[in-house]
mmCIF file with all atom_site columns, C-alpha atoms in Angstrom:
data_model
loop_
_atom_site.group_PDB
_atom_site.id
_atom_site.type_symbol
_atom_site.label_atom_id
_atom_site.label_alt_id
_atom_site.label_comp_id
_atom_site.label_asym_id
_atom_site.label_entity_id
_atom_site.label_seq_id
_atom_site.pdbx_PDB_ins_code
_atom_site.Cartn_x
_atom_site.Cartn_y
_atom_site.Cartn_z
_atom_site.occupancy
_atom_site.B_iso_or_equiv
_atom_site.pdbx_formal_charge
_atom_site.auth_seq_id
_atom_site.auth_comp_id
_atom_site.auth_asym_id
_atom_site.auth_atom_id
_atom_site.pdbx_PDB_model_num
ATOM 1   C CA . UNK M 1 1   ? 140.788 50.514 -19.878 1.00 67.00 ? 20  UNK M CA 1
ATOM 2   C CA . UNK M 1 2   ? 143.267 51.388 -22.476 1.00 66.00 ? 21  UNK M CA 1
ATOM 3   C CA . UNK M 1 3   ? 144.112 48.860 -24.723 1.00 72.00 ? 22  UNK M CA 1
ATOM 4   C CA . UNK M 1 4   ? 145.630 48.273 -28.058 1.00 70.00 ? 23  UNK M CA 1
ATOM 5   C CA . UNK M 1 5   ? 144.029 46.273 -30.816 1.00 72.00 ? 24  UNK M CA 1
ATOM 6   C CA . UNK M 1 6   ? 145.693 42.606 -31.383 1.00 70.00 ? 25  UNK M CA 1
ATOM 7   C CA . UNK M 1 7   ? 144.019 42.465 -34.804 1.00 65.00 ? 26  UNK M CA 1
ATOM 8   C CA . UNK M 1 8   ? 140.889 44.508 -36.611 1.00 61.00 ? 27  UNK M CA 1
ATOM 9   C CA . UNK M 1 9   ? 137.828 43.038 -37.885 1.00 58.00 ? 28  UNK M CA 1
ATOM 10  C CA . UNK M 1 10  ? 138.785 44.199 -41.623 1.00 51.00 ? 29  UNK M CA 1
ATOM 11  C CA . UNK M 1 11  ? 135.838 46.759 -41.218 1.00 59.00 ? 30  UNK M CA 1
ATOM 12  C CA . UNK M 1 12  ? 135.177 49.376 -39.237 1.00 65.00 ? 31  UNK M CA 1
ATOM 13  C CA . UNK M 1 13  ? 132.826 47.268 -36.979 1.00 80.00 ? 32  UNK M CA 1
ATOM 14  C CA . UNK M 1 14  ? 134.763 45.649 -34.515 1.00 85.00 ? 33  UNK M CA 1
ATOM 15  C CA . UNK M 1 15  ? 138.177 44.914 -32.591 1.00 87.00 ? 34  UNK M CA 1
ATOM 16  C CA . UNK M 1 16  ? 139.669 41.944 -31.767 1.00 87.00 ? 35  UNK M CA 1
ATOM 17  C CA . UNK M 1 17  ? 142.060 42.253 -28.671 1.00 89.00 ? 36  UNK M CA 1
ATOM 18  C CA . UNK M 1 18  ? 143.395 38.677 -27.228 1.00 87.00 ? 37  UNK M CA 1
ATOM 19  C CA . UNK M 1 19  ? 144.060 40.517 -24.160 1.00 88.00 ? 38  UNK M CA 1
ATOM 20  C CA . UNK M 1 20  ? 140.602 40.593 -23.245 1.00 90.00 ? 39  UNK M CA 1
ATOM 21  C CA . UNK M 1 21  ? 139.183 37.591 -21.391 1.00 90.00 ? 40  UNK M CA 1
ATOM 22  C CA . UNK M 1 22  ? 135.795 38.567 -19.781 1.00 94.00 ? 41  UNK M CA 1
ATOM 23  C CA . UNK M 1 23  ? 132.977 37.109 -19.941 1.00 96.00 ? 42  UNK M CA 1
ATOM 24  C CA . UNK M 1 24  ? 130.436 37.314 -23.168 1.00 96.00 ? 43  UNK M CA 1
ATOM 25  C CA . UNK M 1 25  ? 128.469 40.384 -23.202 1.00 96.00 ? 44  UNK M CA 1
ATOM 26  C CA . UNK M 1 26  ? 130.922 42.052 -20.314 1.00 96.00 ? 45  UNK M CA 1
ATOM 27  C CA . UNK M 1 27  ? 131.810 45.098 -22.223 1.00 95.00 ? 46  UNK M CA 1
ATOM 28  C CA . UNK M 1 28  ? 128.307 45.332 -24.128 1.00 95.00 ? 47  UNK M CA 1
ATOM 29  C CA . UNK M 1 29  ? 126.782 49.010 -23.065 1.00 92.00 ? 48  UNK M CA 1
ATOM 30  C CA . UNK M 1 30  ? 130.205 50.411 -22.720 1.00 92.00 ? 49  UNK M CA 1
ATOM 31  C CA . UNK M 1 31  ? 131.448 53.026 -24.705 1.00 90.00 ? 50  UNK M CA 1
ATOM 32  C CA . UNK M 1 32  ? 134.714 53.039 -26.621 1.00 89.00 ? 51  UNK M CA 1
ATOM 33  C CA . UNK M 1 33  ? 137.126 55.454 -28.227 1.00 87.00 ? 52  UNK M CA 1
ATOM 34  C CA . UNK M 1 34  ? 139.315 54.205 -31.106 1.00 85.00 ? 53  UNK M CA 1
ATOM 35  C CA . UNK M 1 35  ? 141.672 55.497 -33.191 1.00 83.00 ? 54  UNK M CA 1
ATOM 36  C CA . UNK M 1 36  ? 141.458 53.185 -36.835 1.00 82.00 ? 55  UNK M CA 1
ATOM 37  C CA . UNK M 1 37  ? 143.275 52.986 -39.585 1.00 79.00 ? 56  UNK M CA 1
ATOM 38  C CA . UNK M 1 38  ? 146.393 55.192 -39.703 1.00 80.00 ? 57  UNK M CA 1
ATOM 39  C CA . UNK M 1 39  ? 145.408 56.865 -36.367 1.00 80.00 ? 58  UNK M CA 1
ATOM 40  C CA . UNK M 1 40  ? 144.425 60.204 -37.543 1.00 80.00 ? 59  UNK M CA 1
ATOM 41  C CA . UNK M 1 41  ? 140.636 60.251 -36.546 1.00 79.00 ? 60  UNK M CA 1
ATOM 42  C CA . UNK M 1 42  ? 139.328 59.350 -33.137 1.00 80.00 ? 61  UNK M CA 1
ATOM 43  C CA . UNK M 1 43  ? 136.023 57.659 -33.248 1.00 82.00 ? 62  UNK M CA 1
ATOM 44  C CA . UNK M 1 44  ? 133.599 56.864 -30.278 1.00 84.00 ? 63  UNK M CA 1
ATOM 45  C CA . UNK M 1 45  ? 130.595 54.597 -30.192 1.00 86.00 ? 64  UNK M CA 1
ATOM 46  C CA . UNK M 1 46  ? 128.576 51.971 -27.950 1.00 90.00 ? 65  UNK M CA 1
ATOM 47  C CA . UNK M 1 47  ? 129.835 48.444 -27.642 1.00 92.00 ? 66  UNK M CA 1
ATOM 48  C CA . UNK M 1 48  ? 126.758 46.373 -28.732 1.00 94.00 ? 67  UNK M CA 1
ATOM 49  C CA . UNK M 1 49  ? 128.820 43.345 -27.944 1.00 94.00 ? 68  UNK M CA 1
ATOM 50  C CA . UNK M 1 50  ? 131.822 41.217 -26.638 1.00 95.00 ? 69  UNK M CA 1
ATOM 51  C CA . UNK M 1 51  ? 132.201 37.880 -27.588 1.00 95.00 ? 70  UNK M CA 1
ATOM 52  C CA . UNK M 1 52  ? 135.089 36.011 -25.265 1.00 95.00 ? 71  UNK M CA 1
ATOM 53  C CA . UNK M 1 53  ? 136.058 33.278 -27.590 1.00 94.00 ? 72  UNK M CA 1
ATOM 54  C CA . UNK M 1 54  ? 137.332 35.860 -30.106 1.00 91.00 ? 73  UNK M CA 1
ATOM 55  C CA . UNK M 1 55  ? 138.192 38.122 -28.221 1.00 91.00 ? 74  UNK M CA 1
ATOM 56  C CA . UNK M 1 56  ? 135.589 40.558 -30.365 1.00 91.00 ? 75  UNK M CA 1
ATOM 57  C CA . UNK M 1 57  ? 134.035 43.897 -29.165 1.00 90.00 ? 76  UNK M CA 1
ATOM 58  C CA . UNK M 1 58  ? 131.235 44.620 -31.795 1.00 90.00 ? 77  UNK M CA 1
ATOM 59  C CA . UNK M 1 59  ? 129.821 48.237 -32.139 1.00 86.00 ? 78  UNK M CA 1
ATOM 60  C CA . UNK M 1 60  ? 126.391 49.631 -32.941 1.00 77.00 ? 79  UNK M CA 1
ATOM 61  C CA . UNK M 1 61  ? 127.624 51.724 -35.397 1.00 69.00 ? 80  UNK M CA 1
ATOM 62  C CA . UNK M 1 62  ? 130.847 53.006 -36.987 1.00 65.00 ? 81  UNK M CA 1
ATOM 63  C CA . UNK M 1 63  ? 132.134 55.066 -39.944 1.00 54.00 ? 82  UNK M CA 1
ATOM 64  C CA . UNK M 1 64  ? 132.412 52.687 -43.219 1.00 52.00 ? 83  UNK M CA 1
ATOM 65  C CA . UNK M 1 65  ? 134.948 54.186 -45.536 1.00 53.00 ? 84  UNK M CA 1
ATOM 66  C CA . UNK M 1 66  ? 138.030 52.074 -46.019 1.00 51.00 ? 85  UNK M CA 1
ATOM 67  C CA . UNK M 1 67  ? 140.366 54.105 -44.578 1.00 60.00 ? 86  UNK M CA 1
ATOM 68  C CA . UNK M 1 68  ? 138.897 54.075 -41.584 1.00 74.00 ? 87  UNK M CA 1
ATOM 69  C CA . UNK M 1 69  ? 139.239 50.407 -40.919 1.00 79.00 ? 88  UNK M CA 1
ATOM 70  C CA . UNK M 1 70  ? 140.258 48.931 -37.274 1.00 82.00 ? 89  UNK M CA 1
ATOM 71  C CA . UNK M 1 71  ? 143.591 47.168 -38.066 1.00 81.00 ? 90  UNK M CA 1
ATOM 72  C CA . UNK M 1 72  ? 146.460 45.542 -35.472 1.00 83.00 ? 91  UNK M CA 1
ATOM 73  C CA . UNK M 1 73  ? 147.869 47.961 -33.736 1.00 85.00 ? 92  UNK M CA 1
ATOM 74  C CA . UNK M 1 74  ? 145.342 50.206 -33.126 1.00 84.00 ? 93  UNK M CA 1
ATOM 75  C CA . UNK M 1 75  ? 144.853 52.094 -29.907 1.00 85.00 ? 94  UNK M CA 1
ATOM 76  C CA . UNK M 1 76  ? 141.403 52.278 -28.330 1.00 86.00 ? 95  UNK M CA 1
ATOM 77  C CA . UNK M 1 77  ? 140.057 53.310 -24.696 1.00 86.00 ? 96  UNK M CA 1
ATOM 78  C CA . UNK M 1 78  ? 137.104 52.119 -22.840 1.00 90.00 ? 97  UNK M CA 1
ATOM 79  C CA . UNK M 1 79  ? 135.346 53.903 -20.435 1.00 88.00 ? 98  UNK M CA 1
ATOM 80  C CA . UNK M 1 80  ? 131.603 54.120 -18.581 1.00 88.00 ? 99  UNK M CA 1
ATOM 81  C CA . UNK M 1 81  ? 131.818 50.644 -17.454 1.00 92.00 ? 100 UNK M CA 1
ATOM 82  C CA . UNK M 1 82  ? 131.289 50.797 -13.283 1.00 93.00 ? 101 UNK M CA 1
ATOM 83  C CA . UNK M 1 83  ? 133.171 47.707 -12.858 1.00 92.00 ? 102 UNK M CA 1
ATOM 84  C CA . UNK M 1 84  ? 136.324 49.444 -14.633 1.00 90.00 ? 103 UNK M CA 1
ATOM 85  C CA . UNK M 1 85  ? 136.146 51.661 -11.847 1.00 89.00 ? 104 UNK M CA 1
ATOM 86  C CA . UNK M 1 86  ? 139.404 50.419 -10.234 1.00 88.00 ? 105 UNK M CA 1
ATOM 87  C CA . UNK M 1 87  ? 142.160 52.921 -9.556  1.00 87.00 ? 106 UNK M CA 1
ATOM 88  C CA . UNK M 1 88  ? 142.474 56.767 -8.189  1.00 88.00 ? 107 UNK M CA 1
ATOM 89  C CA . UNK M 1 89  ? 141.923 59.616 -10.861 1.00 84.00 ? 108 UNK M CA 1
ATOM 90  C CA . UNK M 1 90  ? 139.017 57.176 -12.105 1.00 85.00 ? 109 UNK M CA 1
ATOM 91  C CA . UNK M 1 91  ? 135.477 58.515 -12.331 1.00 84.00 ? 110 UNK M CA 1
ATOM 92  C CA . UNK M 1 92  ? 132.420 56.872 -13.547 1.00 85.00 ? 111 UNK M CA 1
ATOM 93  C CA . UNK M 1 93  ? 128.755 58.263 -14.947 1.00 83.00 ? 112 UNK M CA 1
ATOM 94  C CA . UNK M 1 94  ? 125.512 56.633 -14.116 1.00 85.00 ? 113 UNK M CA 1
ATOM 95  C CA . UNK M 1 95  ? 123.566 58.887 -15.900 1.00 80.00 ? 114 UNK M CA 1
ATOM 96  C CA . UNK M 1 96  ? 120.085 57.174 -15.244 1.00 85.00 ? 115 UNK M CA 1
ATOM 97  C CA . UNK M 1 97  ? 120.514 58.003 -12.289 1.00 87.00 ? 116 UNK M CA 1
ATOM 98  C CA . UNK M 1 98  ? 122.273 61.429 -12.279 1.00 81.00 ? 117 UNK M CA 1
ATOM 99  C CA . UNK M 1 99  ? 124.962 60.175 -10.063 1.00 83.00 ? 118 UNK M CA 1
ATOM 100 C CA . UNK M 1 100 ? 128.786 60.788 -10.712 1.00 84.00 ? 119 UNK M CA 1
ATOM 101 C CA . UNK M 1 101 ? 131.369 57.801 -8.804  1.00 87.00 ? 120 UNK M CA 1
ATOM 102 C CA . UNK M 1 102 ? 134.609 59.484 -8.341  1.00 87.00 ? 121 UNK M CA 1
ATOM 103 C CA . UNK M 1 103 ? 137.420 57.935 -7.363  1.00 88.00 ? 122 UNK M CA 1
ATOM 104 C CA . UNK M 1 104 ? 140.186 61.060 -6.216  1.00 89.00 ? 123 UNK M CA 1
ATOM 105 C CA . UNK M 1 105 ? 143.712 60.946 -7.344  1.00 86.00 ? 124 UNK M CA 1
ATOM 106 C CA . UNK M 1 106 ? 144.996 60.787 -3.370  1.00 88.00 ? 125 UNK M CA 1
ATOM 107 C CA . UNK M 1 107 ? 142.047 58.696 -2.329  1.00 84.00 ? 126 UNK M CA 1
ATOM 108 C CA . UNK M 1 108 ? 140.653 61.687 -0.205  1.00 89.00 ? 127 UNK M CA 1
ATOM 109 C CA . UNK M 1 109 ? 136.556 62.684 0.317   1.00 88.00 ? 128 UNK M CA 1
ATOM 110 C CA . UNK M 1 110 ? 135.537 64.370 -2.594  1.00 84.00 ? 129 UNK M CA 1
ATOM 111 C CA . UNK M 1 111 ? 132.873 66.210 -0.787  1.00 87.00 ? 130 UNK M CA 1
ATOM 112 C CA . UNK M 1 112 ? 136.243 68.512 0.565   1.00 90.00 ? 131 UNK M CA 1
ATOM 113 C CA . UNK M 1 113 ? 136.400 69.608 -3.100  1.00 85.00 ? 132 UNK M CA 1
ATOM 114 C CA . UNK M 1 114 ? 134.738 71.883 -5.239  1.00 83.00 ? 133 UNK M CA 1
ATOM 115 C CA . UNK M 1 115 ? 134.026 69.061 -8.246  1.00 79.00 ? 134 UNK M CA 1
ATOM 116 C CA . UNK M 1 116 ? 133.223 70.626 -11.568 1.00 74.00 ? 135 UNK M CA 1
ATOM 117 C CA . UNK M 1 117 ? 131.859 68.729 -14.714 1.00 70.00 ? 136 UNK M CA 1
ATOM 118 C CA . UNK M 1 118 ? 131.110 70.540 -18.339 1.00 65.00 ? 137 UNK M CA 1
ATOM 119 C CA . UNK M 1 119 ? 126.960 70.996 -19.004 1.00 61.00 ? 138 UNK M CA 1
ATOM 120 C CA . UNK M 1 120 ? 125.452 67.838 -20.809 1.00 59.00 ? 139 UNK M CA 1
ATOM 121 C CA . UNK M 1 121 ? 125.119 69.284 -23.957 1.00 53.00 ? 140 UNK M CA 1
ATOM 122 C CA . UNK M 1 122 ? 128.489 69.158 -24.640 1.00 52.00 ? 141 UNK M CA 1
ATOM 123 C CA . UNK M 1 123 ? 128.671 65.548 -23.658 1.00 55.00 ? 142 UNK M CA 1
ATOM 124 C CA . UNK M 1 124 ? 129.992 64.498 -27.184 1.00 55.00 ? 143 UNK M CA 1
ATOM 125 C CA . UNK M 1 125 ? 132.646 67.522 -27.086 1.00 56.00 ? 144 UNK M CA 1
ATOM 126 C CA . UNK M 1 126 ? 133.744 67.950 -23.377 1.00 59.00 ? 145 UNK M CA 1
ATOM 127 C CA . UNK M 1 127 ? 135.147 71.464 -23.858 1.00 63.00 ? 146 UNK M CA 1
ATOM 128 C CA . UNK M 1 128 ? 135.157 74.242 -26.370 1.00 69.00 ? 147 UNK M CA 1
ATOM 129 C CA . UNK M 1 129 ? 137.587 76.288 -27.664 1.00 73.00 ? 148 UNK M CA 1
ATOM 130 C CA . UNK M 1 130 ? 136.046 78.734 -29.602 1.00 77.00 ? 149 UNK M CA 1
ATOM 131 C CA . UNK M 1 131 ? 137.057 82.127 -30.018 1.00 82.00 ? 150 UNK M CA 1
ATOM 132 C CA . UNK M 1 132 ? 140.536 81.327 -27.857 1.00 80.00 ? 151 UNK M CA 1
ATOM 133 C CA . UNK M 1 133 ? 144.098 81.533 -28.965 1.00 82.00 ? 152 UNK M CA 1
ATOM 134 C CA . UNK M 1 134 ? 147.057 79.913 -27.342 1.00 81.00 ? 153 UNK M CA 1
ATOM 135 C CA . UNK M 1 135 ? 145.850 77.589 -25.500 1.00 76.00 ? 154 UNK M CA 1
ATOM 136 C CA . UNK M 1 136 ? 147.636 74.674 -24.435 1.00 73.00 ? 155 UNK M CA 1
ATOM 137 C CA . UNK M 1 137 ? 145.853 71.117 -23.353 1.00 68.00 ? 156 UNK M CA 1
ATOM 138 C CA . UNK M 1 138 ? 147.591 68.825 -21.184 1.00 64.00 ? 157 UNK M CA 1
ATOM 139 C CA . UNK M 1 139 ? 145.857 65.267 -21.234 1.00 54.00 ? 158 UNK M CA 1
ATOM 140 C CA . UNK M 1 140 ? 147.181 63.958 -17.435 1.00 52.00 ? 159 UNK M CA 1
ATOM 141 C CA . UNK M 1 141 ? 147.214 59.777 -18.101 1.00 46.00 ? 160 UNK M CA 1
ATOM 142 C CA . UNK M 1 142 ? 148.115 59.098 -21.768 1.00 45.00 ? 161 UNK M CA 1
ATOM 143 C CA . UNK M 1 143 ? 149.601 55.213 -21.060 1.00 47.00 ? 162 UNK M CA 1
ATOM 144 C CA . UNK M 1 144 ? 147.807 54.604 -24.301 1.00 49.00 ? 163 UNK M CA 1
ATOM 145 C CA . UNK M 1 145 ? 151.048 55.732 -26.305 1.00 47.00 ? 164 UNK M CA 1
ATOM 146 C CA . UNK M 1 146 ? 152.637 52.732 -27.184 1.00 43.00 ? 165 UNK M CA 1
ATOM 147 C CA . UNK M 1 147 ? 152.316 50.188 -28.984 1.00 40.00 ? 166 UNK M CA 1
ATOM 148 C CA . UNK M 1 148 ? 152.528 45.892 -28.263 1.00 36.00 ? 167 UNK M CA 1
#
């Protein structure tokens, strides 16, 4: 789900996104990826929360320094949520129980592909780049670009 923040929490502990209308505690267990302030960091962390009255996803933790700050405008993405699991190119972790929900871009069988995933101790990196030179990444969906 890639969303953009409809007002920040004045800290770095929270978003506030009026576009989000699930139930309280929904999104709690979640993870999210935000970009704060003036967009120059990317941040992840665990949603501890969601609060549907406010329209408030709280995290369990967070940088603190001022610039860092969740304001309007801000684009975030959240991910490893099962229900989310809605459209092809989609793919899902259960990690308790070492299973992997794919969902492939032409809606075939994945079992007719050779699926490849990067080691889990690189879980909070997903590739590296060491020692390489001129290499180009192409991110396939970015519909996170703009802004409301």
């Amino acid at each position: 789900v890639c969303r953009v923040a409809t007002g920040g929490s004045g800290d770095s502990g929270s978003i506030v996104d009026e576009g989000l209308g699930q139930a309280d505690g929904y999104w709690a267990g979640a993870m999210v990826w935000v970009t704060p302030g003036d967009e120059w960091v990317i941040y992840r962390t665990k949603i501890k929360t969601f609060e549907n009255e406010a329209h408030k996803l709280t995290f369990e933790s967070y940088a603190s320094k001022s610039h860092y700050n969740i304001k309007k405008g801000n684009r975030y993405y959240i991910y490893n949520k099962f229900e989310e699991l809605d459209s092809p190119g989609e793919w899902y972790l259960d990690a308790a129980n070492n299973t992997v929900y794919l969902w492939m871009p032409a809606g075939d069988n994945p079992n007719d592909h050779l699926i490849e995933a990067s080691d889990p101790v690189m879980k909070s990196v997903g590739f590296r780049l060491d020692g390489l030179s001129y290499v180009k990444v192409k991110i396939g969906r970015a519909s996170c670009r703009e802004r409301v």
